[in-house]
Short mmCIF file of C-alpha atoms in Angstrom, two decimals:
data_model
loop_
_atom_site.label_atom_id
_atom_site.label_comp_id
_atom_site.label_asym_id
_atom_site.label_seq_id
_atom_site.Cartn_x
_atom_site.Cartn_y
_atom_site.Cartn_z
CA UNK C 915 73.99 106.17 88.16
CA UNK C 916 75.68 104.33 90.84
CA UNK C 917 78.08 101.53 91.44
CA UNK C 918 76.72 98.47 93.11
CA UNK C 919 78.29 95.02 94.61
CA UNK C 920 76.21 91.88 95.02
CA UNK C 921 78.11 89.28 97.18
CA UNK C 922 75.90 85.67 97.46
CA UNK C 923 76.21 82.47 96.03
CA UNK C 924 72.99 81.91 94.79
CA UNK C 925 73.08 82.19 91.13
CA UNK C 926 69.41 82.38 90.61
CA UNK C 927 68.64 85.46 93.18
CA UNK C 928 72.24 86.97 92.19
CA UNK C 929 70.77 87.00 88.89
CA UNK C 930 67.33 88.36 89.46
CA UNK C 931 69.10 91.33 92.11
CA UNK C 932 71.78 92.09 89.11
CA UNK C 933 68.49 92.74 86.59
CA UNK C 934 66.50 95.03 89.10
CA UNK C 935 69.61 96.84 89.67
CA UNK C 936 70.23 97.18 85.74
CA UNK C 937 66.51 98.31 85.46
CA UNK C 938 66.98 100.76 87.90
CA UNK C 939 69.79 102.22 85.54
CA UNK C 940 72.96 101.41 87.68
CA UNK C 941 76.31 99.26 87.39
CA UNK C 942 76.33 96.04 88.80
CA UNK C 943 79.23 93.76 89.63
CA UNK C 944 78.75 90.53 90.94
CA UNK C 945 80.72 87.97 93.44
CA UNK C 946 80.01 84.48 95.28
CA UNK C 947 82.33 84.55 97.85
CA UNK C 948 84.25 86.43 101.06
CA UNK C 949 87.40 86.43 98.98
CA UNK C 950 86.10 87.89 96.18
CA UNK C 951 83.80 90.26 97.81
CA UNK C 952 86.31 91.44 99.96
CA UNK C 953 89.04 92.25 96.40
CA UNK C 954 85.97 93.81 94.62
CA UNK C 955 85.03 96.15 97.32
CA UNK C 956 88.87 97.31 97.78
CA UNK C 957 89.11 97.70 93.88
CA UNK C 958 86.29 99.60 93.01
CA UNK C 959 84.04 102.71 94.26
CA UNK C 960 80.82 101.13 95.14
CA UNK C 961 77.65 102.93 96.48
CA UNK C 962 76.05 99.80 98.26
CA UNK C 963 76.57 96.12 98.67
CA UNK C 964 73.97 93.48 98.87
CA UNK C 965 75.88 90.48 101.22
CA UNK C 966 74.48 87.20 102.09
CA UNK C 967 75.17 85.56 105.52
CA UNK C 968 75.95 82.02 104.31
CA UNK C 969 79.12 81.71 101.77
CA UNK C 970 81.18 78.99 100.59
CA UNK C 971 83.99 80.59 102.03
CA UNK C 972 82.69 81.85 105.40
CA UNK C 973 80.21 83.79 107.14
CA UNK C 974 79.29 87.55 105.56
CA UNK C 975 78.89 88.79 108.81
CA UNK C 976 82.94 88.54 109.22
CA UNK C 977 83.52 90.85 106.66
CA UNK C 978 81.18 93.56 107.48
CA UNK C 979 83.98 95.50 109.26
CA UNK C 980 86.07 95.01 106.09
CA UNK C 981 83.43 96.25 103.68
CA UNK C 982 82.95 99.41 105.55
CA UNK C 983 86.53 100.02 105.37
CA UNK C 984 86.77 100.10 101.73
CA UNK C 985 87.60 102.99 100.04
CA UNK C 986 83.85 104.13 99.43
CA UNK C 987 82.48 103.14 102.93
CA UNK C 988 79.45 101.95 100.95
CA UNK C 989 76.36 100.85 102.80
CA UNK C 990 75.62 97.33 103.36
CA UNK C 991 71.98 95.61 102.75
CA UNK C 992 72.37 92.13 104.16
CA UNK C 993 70.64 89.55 102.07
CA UNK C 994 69.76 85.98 103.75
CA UNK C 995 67.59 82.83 103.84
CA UNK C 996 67.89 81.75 107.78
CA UNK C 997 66.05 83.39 110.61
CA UNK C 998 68.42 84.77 112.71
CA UNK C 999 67.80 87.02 115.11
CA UNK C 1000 71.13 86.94 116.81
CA UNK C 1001 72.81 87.42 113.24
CA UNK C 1002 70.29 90.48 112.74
CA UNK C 1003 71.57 91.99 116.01
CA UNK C 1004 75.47 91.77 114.92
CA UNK C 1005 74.51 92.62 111.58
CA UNK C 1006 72.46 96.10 112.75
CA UNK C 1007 75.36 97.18 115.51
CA UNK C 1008 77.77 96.63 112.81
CA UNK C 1009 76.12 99.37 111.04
CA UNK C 1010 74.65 97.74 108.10
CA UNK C 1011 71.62 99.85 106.10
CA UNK C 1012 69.29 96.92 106.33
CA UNK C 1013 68.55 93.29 106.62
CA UNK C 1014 66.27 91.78 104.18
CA UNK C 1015 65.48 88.04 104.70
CA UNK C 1016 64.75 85.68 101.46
CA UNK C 1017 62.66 85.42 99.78
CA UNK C 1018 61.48 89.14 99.72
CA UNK C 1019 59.84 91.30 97.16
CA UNK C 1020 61.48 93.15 94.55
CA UNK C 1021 59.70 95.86 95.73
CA UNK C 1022 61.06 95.27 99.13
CA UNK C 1023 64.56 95.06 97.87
CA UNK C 1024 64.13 98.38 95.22
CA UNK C 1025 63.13 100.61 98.40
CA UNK C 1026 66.05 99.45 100.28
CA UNK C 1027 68.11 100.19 97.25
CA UNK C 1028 66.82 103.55 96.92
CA UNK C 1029 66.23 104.53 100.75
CA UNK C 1030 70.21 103.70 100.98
CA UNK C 1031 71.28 105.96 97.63
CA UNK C 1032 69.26 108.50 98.58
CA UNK C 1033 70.92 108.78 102.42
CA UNK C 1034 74.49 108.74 100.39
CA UNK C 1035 73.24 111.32 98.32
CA UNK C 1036 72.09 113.51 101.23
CA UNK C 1037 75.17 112.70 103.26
CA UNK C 1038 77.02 113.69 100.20
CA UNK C 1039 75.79 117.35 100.22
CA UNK C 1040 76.71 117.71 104.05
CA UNK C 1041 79.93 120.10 105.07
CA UNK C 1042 82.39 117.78 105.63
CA UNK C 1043 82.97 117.71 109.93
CA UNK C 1044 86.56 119.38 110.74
CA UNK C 1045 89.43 116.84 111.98
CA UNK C 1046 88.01 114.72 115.12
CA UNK C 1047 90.43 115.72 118.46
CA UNK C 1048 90.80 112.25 119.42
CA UNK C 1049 92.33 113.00 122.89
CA UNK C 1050 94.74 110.16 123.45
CA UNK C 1051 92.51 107.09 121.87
CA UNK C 1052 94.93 105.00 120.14
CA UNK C 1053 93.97 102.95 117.30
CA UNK C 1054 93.02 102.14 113.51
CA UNK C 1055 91.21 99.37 113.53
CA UNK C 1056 87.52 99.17 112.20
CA UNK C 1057 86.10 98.46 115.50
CA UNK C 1058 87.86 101.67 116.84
CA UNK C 1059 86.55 103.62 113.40
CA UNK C 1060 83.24 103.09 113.88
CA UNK C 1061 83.57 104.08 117.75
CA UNK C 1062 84.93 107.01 116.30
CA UNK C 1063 82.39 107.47 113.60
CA UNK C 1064 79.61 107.87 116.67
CA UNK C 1065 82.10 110.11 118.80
CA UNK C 1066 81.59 112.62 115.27
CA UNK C 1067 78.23 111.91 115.44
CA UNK C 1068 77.53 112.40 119.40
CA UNK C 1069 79.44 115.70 119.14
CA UNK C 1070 77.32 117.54 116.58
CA UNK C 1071 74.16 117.55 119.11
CA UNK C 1072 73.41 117.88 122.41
CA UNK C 1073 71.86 114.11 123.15
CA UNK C 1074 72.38 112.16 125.89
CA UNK C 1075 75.04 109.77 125.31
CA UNK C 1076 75.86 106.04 126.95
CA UNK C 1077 79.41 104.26 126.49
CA UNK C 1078 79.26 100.73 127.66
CA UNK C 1079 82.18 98.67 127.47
CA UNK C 1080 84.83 96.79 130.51
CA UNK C 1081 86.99 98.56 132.68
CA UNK C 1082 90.12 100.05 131.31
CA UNK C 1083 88.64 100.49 127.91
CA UNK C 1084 88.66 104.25 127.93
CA UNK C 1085 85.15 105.26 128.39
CA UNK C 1086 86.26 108.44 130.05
CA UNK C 1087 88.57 109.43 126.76
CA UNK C 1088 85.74 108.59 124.54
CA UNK C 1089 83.58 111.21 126.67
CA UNK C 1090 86.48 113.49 127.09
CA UNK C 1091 86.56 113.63 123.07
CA UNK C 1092 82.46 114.24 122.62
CA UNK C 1093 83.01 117.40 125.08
CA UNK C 1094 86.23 118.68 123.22
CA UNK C 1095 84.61 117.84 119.82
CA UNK C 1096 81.29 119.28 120.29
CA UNK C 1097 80.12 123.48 120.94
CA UNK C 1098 80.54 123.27 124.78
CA UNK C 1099 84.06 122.26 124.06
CA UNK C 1100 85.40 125.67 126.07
CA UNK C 1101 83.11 125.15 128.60
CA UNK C 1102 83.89 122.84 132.08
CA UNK C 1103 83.90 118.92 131.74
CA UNK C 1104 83.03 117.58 135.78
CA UNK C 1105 83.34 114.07 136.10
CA UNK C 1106 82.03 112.38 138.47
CA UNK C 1107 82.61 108.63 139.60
CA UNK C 1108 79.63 107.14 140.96
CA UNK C 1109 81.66 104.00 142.41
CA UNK C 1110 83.63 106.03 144.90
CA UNK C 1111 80.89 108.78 146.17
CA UNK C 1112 80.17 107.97 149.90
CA UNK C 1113 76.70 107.09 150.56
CA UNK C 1114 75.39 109.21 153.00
CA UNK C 1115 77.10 112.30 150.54
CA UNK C 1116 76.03 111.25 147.15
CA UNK C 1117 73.12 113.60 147.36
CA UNK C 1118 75.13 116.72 148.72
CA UNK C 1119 78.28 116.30 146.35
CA UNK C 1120 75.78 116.20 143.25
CA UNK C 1121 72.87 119.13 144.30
CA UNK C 1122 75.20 121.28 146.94
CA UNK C 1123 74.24 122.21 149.88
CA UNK C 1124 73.61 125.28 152.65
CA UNK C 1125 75.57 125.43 155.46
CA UNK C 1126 74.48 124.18 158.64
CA UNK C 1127 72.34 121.69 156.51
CA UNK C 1128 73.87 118.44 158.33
CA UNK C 1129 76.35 118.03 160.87
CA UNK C 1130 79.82 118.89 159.32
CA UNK C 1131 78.01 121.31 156.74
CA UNK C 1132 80.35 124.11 157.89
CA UNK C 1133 80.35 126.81 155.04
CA UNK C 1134 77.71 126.19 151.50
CA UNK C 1135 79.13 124.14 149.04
CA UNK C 1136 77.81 123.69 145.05
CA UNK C 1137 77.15 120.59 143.83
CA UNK C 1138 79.06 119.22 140.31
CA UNK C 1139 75.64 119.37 138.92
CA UNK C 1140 75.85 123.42 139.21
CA UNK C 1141 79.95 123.28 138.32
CA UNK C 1142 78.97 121.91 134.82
CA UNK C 1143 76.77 124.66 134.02
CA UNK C 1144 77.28 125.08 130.21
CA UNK C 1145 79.59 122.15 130.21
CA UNK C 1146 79.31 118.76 130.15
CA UNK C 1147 78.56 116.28 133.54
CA UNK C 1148 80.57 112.98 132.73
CA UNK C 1149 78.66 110.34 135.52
CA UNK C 1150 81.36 107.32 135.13
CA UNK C 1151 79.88 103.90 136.58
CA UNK C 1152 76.20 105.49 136.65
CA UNK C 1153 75.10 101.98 137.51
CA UNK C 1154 76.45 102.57 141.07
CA UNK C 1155 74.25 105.25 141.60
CA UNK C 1156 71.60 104.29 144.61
CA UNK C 1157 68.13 103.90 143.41
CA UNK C 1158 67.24 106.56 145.93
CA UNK C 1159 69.60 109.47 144.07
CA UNK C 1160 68.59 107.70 140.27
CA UNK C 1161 64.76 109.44 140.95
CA UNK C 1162 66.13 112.59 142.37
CA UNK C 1163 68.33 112.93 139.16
CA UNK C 1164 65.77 111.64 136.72
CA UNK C 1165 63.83 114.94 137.67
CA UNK C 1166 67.08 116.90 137.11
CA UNK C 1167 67.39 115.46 133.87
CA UNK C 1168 63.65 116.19 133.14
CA UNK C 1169 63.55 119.72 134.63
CA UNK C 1170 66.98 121.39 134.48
CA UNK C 1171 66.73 122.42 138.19
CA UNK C 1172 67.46 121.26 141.52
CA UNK C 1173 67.26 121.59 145.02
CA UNK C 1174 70.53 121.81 147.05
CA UNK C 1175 70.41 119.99 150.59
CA UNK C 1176 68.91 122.37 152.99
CA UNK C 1177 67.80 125.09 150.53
CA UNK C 1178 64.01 126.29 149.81
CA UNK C 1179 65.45 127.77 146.59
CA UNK C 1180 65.71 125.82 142.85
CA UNK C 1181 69.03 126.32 140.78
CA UNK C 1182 69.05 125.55 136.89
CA UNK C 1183 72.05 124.48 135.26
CA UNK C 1184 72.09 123.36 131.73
CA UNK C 1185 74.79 120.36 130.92
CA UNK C 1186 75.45 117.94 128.72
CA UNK C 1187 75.30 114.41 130.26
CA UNK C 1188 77.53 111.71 129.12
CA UNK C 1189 77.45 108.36 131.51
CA UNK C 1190 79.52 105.35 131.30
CA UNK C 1191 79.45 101.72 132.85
CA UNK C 1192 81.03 98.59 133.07
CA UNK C 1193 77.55 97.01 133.94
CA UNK C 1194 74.51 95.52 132.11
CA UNK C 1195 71.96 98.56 132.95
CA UNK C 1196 69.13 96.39 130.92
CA UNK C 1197 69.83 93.15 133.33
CA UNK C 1198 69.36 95.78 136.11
CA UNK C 1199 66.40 97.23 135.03
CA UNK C 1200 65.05 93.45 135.45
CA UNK C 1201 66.48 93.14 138.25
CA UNK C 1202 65.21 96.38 139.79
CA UNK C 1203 68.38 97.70 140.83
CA UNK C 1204 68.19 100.72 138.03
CA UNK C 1205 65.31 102.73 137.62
CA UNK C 1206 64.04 101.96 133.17
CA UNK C 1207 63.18 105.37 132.58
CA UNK C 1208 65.83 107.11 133.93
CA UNK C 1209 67.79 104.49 131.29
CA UNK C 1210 65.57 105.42 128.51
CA UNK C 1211 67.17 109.59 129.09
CA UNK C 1212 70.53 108.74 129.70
CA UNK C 1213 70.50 106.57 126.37
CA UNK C 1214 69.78 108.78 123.33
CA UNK C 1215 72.72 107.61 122.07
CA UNK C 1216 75.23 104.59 122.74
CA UNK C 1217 78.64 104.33 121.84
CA UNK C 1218 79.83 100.35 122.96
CA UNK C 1219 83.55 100.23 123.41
CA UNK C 1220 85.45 97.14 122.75
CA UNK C 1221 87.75 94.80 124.34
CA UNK C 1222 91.43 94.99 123.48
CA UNK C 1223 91.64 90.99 122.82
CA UNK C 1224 88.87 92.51 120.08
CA UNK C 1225 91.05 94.34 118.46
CA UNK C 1226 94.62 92.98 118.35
CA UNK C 1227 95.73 94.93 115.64
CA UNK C 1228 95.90 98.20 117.38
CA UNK C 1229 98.73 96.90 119.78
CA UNK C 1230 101.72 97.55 117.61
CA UNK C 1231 100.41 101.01 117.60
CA UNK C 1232 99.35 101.21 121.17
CA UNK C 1233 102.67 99.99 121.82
CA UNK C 1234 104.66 102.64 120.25
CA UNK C 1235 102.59 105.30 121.51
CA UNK C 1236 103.30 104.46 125.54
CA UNK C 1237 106.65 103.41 125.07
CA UNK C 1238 107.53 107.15 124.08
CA UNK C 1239 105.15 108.93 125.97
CA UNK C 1240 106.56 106.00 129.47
CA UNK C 1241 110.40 106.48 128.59
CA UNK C 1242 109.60 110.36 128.04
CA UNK C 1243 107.85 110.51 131.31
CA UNK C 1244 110.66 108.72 133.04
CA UNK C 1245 113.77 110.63 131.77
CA UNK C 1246 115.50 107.98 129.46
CA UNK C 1247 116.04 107.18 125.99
CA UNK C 1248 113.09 105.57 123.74
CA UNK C 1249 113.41 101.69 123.56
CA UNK C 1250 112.62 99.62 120.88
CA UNK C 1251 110.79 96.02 120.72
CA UNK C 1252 111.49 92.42 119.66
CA UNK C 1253 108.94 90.63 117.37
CA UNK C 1254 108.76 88.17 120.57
CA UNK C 1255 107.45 91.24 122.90
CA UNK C 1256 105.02 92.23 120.53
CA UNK C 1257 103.71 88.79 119.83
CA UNK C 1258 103.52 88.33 123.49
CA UNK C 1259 101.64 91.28 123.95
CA UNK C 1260 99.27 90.27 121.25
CA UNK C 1261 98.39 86.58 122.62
CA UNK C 1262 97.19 87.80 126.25
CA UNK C 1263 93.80 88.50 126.12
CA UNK C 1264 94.61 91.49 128.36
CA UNK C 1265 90.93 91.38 131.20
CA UNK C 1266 91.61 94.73 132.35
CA UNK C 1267 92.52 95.88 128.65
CA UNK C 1268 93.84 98.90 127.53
CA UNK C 1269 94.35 100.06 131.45
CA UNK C 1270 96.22 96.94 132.17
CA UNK C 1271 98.49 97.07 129.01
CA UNK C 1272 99.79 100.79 130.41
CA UNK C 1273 100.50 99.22 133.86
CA UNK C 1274 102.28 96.25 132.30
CA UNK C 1275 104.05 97.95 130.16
CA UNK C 1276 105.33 100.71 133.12
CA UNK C 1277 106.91 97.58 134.91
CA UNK C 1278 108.49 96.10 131.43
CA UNK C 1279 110.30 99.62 130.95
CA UNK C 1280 110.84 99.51 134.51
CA UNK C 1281 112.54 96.05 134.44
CA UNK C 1282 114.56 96.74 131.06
CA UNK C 1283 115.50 100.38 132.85
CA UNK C 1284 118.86 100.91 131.34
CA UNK C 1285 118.46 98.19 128.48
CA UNK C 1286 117.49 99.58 124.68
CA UNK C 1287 115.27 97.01 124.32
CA UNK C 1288 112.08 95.22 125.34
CA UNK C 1289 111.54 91.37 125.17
CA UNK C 1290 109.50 88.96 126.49
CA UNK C 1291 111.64 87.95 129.80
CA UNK C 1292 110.26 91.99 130.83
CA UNK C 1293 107.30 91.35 131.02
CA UNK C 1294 105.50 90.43 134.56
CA UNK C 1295 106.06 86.85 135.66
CA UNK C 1296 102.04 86.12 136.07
CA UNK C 1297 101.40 87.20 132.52
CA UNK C 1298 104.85 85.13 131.28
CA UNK C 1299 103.09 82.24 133.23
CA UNK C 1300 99.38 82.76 132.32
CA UNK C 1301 101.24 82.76 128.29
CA UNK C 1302 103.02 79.70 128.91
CA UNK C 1303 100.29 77.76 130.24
CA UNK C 1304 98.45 79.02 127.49
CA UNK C 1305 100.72 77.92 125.48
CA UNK C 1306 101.60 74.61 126.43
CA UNK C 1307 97.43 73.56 126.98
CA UNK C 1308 97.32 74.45 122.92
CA UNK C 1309 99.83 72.06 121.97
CA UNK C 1310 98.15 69.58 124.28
CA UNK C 1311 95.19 70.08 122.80
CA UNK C 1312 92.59 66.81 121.55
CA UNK C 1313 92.37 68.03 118.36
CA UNK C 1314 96.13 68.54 116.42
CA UNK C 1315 96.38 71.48 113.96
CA UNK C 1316 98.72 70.47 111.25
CA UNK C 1317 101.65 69.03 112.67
CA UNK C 1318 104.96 70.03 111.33
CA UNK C 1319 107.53 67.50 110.50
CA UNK C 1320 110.66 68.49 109.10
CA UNK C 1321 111.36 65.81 107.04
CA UNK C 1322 108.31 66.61 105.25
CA UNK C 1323 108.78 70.60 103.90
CA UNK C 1324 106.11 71.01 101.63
CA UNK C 1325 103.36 69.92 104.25
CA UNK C 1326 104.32 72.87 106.12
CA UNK C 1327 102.24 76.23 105.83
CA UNK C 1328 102.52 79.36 106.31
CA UNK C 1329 102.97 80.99 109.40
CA UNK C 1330 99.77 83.33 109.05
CA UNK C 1331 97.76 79.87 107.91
CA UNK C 1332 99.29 77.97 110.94
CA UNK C 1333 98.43 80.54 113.14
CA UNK C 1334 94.86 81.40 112.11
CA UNK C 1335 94.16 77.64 112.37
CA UNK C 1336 95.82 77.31 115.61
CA UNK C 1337 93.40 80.33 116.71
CA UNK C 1338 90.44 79.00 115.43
CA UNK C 1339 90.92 75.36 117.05
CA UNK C 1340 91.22 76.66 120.38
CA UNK C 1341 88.49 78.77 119.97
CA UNK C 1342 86.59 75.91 119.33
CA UNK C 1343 87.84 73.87 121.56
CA UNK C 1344 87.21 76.46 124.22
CA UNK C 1345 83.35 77.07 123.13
CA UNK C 1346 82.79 73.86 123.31
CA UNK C 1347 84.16 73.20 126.79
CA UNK C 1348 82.31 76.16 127.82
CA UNK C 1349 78.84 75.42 126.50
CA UNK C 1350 79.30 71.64 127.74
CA UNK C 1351 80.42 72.99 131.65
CA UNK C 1352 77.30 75.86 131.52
CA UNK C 1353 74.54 73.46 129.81
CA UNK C 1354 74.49 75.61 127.09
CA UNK C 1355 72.83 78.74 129.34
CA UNK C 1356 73.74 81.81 127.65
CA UNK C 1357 74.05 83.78 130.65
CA UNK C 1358 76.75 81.73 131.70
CA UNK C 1359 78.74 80.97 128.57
CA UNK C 1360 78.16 84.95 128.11
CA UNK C 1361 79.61 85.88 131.70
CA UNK C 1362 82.47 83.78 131.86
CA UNK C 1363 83.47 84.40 128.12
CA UNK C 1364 83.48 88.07 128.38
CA UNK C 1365 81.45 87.51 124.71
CA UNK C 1366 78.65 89.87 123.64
CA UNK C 1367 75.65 87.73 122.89
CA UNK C 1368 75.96 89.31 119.16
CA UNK C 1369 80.07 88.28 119.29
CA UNK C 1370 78.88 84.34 120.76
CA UNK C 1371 76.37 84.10 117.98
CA UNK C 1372 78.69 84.66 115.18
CA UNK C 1373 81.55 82.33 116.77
CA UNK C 1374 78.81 79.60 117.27
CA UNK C 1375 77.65 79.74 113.81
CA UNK C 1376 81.54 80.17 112.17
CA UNK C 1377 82.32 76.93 114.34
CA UNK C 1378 79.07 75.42 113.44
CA UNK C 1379 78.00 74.48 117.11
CA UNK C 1380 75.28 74.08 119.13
CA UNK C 1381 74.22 75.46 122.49
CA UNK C 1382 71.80 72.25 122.17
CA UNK C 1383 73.82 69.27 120.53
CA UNK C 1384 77.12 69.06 122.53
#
């Protein structure tokens, strides 16, 4: 018998879900909204939830992260009325078991049911994986989790693995971790960075070559492709490869063997290949600037790193992690923080994330040298600036969040309401700029957003705008 949660506000289908549930001898515990679905799932031990999009109090694709976290990590079965395929998208990367669209069959809805207990049941019986070596990737937040959660996953097999995501994000680390996590862990890890091989030596510095192959071939060299031999090949920024070395390494990939430059002899090497890139590979497939089925090997597996503006709650902790390891590295006493630093830190929306937050924090310690503590006046002038201006266009804004007046007490909220509304206006107010200036082309409101199409979706529909009606 297991434990399950419904979460919709439709007291009719909530009904007939709680009865085929009963039938199929399990608990049921019902909820209609965010608030309450979020409390239940914390509370109690639940096997699956059944979630509907559309609540009174918000969108059930918010809380998906939240769910997950809950104590049982039960799987999710979204439940909803609207054709969305944007919200199906989220939804799926998010992790969920399914997504059923009203009105279904109970048959429909009894297989999804059982499909899900019957994973959990399997999952259950599995020897529980030893503690993930996270090498150096900071962070608790869900989004980080479930990064980690596929790290665990990618490290048990030998797959091919992708990690997307901007620069500075730590696409390397993530790799790094697969290799140390995973049976070739003793073996070499050879990375290789796409961006900065020279183009008339890509080919030699990946195959080898023989001497006296091409002027300046002096003595035989191997290639990294033979150095990772048992290891793992890390190709960072595999978008920059040239076209011309993409079909020379799709038969590497396909074959195990290769020619070095100037050689009549083939050389095996068996690797594990991890790739990373700050590019859309499925835009350049359209585009013809990367070959689709040398995409379709590299990407048995994707792991899609987030932002750091995406996870803001992981700064306090990134935070105290490079101030020791910074003041260490420098010789001097550990420094502490003022609410006002951290704050700070948290409102930038940081474009060359995690990377950038190291380097801006190195000149912060470096400006508060011999002072115990950091605050904002530390920090860089362009980011104090870029802040302030920030700052100053909010309270400028068309649209006033609950002014405070001081005369007036109890019209004041709290500061995590104010906040959170503050947030949310300029979000809106920002969308709706953006999709006015691009006429509403997703590309564009995409591109200059920095928003996954999955991410826009979900703002446009908690906002409830239109890339149509504005």
């Amino acid at each position: 018998m297991a434990r399950i949660l419904i979460i919709d506000d439709d007291e009719n289908f909530s009904e007939m879900l709680s009865d085929m549930v009963e039938r199929a001898g399990h608990d049921v515990v019902t909820t209609a909204t965010i608030k309450g679905g979020l409390e239940k799932a914390a509370e109690g031990s639940y096997e699956v939830v059944f979630l509907d999009i559309h609540l009174p109090d918000g969108s059930g694709l918010d809380i998906l992260q939240g769910i997950k976290a809950a104590p049982s990590s039960p799987e999710i079965i979204i439940i909803t009325g609207f054709d969305d395929s944007g919200a199906a998208e989220l939804a799926l990367k998010n992790g969920v078991w399914d997504y059923i669209k009203k009105p279904s069959s109970i048959k429909e809805m009894q297989l999804a049911l059982l499909r899900a207990l019957q994973y959990r049941k399997e999952k259950g019986h599995q020897t529980p994986p030893a503690a993930l070596r996270t090498e150096g990737i900071i962070g608790r937040s869900p989004v980080i989790g479930a990064c980690l959660n596929l790290v665990a996953k990618a490290a048990h097999g030998e797959a091919n693995v992708l990690i997307t995501g901007e620069t500075g994000t730590g696409k390397e680390l993530f790799a790094l971790s697969i290799h140390n996590n995973g049976p070739r862990a003793n073996k070499s890890f050879v990375v290789v960075d796409c961006a900065s091989l020279p183009q008339n030596l890509v080919e030699s510095t990946l195959f080898g070559h023989e001497k006296g192959s091409f002027t300046g071939a002096d003595k035989a060299r191997d290639g990294l492709v033979k150095q990772a031999h048992g290891g793992t090949l890390f190709l960072d920024e595999i978008g920059e490869l040239p076209l011309s070395i993409q079909r020379s390494f799709l038969r590497v990939l396909q074959m195990r063997s290769f020619r070095p430059i100037g050689s009549d002899k083939e050389i095996t090497s068996d690797f594990r290949l991890i790739s990373a890139t700050n590019r859309n590979l499925d835009k350049m497939v359209e585009e013809g600037q990367f070959r689709e089925d040398l995409l379709f090997r590299i990407r048995t597996l994707q792991i899609d790193l987030p932002a750091l503006r995406e996870h803001p709650e992981d700064i306090r902790e990134l935070l105290i992690h490079y101030i020791a390891r910074l003041c260490e590295q420098y010789g001097i006493g550990n420094k502490g923080f003022s609410p006002e630093f951290l704050a700070a830190l948290q409102a930038h929306d940081w474009p060359g994330n995690v990377r950038e937050f190291i380097s801006t924090l190195e000149k912060s310690i470096s400006e508060a040298f011999h002072q115990p503590t950091l605050y904002p006046k530390h920090l860089p002038t362009d980011i104090r600036i870029k802040l302030k201006k920030s700052e100053l266009d909010m309270d400028s804004g068309s649209e006033t969040v609950h002014e405070l007046h001081p005369s007036t007490i109890d019209s004041i909220p709290a500061l995590k309401t104010y906040r959170e509304e503050v947030i949310a206006n300029a979000e809106r107010q920002y969308l709706k700029r953006l999709i006015k200036a691009s006429d509403g082309k997703l590309k564009e409101i995409c591109k200059v957003s920095g928003l996954s199409r999955p991410r826009l979706y979900a703002l446009l529909k908690k906002y409830n705008l239109s890339r149509q009606n504005l």
